[in-house]
Coordinates of N, CA and C in Angstrom, one line a residue:
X8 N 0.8 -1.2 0.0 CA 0.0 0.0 0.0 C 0.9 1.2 0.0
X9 N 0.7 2.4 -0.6 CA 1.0 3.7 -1.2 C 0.9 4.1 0.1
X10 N 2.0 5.3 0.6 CA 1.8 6.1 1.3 C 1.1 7.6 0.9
X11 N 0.2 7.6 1.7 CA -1.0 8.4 1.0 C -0.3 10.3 1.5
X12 N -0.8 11.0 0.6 CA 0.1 12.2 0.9 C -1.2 13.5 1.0
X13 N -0.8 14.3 2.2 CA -1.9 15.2 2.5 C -2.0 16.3 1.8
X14 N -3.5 16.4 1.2 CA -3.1 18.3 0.2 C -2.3 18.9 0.8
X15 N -1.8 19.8 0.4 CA -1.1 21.0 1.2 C -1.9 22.2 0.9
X16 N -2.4 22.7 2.5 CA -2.4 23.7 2.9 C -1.8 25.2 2.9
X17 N -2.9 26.0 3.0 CA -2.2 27.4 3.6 C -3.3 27.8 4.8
X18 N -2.9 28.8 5.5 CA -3.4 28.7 6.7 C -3.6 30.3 6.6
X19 N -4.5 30.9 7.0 CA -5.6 32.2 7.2 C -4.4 33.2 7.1
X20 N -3.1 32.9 8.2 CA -2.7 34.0 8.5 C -1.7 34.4 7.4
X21 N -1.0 33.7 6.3 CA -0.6 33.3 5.1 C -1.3 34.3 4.2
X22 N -2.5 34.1 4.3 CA -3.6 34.4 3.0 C -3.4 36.4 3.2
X23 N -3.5 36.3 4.6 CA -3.7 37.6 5.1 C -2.8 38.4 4.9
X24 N -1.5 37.9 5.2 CA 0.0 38.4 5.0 C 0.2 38.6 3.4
X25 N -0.3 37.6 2.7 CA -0.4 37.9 0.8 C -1.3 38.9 0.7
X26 N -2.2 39.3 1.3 CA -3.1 40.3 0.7 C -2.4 41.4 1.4
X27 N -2.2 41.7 2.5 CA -1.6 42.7 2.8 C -0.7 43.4 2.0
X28 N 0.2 42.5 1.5 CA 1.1 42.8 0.4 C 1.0 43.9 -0.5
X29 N -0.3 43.1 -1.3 CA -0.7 43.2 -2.3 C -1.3 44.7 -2.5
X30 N -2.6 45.0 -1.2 CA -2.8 46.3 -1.1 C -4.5 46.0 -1.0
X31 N -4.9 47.3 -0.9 CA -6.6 47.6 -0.9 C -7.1 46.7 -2.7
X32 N -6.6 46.5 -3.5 CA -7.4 46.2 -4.5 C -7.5 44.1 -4.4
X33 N -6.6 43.9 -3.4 CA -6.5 42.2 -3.6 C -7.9 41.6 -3.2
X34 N -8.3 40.7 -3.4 CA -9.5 39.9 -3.0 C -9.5 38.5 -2.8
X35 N -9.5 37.8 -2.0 CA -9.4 36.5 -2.0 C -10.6 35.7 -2.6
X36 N -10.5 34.4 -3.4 CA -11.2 34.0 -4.2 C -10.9 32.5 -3.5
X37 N -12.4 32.3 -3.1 CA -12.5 31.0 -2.1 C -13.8 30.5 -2.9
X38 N -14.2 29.2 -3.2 CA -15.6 28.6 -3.6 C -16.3 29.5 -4.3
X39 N -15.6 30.2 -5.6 CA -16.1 30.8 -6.4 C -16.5 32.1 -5.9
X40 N -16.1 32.6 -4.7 CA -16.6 34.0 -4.3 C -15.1 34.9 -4.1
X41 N -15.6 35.9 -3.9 CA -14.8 37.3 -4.2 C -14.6 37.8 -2.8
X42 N -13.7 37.7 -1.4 CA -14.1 37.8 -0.2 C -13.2 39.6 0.3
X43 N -13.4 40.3 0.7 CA -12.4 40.7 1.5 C -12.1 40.2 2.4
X44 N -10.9 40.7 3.5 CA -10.5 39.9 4.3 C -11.4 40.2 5.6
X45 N -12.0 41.2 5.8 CA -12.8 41.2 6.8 C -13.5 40.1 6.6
X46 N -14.4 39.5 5.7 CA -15.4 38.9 5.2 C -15.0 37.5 5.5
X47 N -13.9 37.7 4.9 CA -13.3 36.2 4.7 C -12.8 35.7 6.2
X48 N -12.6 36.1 6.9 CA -12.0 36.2 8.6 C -13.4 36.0 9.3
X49 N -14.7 36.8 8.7 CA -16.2 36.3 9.1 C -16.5 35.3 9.2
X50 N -16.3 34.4 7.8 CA -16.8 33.1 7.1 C -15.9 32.2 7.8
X51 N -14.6 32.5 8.0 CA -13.6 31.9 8.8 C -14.1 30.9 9.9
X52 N -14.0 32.3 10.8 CA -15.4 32.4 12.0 C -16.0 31.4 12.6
X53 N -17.5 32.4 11.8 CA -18.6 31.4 11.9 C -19.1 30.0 10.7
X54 N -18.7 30.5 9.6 CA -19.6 28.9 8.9 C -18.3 28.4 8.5
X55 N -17.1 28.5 8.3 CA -16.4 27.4 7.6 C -15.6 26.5 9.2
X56 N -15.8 27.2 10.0 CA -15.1 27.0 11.4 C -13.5 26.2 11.0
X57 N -12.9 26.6 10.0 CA -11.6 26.3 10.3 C -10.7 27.3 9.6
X58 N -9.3 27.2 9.8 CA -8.8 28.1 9.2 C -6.9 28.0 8.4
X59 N -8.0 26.7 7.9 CA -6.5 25.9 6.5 C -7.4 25.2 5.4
X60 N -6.6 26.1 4.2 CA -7.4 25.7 2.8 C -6.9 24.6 2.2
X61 N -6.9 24.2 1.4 CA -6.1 23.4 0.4 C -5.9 24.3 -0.6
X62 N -4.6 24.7 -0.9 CA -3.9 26.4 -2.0 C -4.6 25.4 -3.3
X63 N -5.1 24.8 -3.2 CA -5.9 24.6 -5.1 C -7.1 24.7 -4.7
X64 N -7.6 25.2 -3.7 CA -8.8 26.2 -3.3 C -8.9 27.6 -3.4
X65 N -7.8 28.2 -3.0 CA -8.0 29.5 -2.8 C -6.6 29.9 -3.4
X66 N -7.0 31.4 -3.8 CA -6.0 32.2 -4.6 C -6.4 33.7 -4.1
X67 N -5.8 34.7 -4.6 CA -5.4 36.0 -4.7 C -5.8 36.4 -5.4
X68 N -7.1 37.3 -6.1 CA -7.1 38.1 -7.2 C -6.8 39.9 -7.1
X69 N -5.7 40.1 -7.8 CA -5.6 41.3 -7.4 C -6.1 42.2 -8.7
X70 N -7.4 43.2 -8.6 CA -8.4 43.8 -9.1 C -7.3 44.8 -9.6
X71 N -6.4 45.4 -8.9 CA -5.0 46.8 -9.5 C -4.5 46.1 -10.9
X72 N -4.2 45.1 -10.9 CA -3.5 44.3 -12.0 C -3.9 43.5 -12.5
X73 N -4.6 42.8 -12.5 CA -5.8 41.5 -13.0 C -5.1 40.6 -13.0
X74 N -4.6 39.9 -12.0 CA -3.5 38.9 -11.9 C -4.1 37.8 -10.6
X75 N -3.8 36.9 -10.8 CA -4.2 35.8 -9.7 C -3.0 35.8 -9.0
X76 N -2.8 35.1 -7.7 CA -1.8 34.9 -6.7 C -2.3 33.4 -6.0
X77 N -1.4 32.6 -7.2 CA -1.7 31.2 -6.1 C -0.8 31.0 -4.6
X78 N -1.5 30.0 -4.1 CA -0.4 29.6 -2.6 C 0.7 28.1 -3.5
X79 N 0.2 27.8 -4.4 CA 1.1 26.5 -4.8 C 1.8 26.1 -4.8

């Protein structure tokens, strides 16, 4: 039997620190939605109750440049 291998992760505070970067126009793009990070730190919160993605879930869109930002 294969040793079975875990997605890899990024974890909220990661996502946070990329957007910060990035500036007021970045948006994180989670299950087809468009989040700020306030929002996204909401959802965090209360309905997703955790706070580690699998990076082929979520990305970066930054709206200044029209460019994506994976965690990959």
């Amino acid at each position: 039997m294969e040793p079975t291998t875990k997605p890899k992760k990024v974890h909220y505070r990661d996502i946070k620190k990329k957007l910060t970067e990035l500036g007021p126009d970045a948006m994180i793009h989670y299950n087809n939605d468009l989040d700020s990070l306030a929002n996204f730190q909401r959802l965090c919160m209360f309905t997703f109750r955790h706070w580690e993605f699998p990076v082929t879930d979520v990305y970066i869109h930054d709206k200044a440049t029209h460019q994506n930002h994976s965690f990959a």
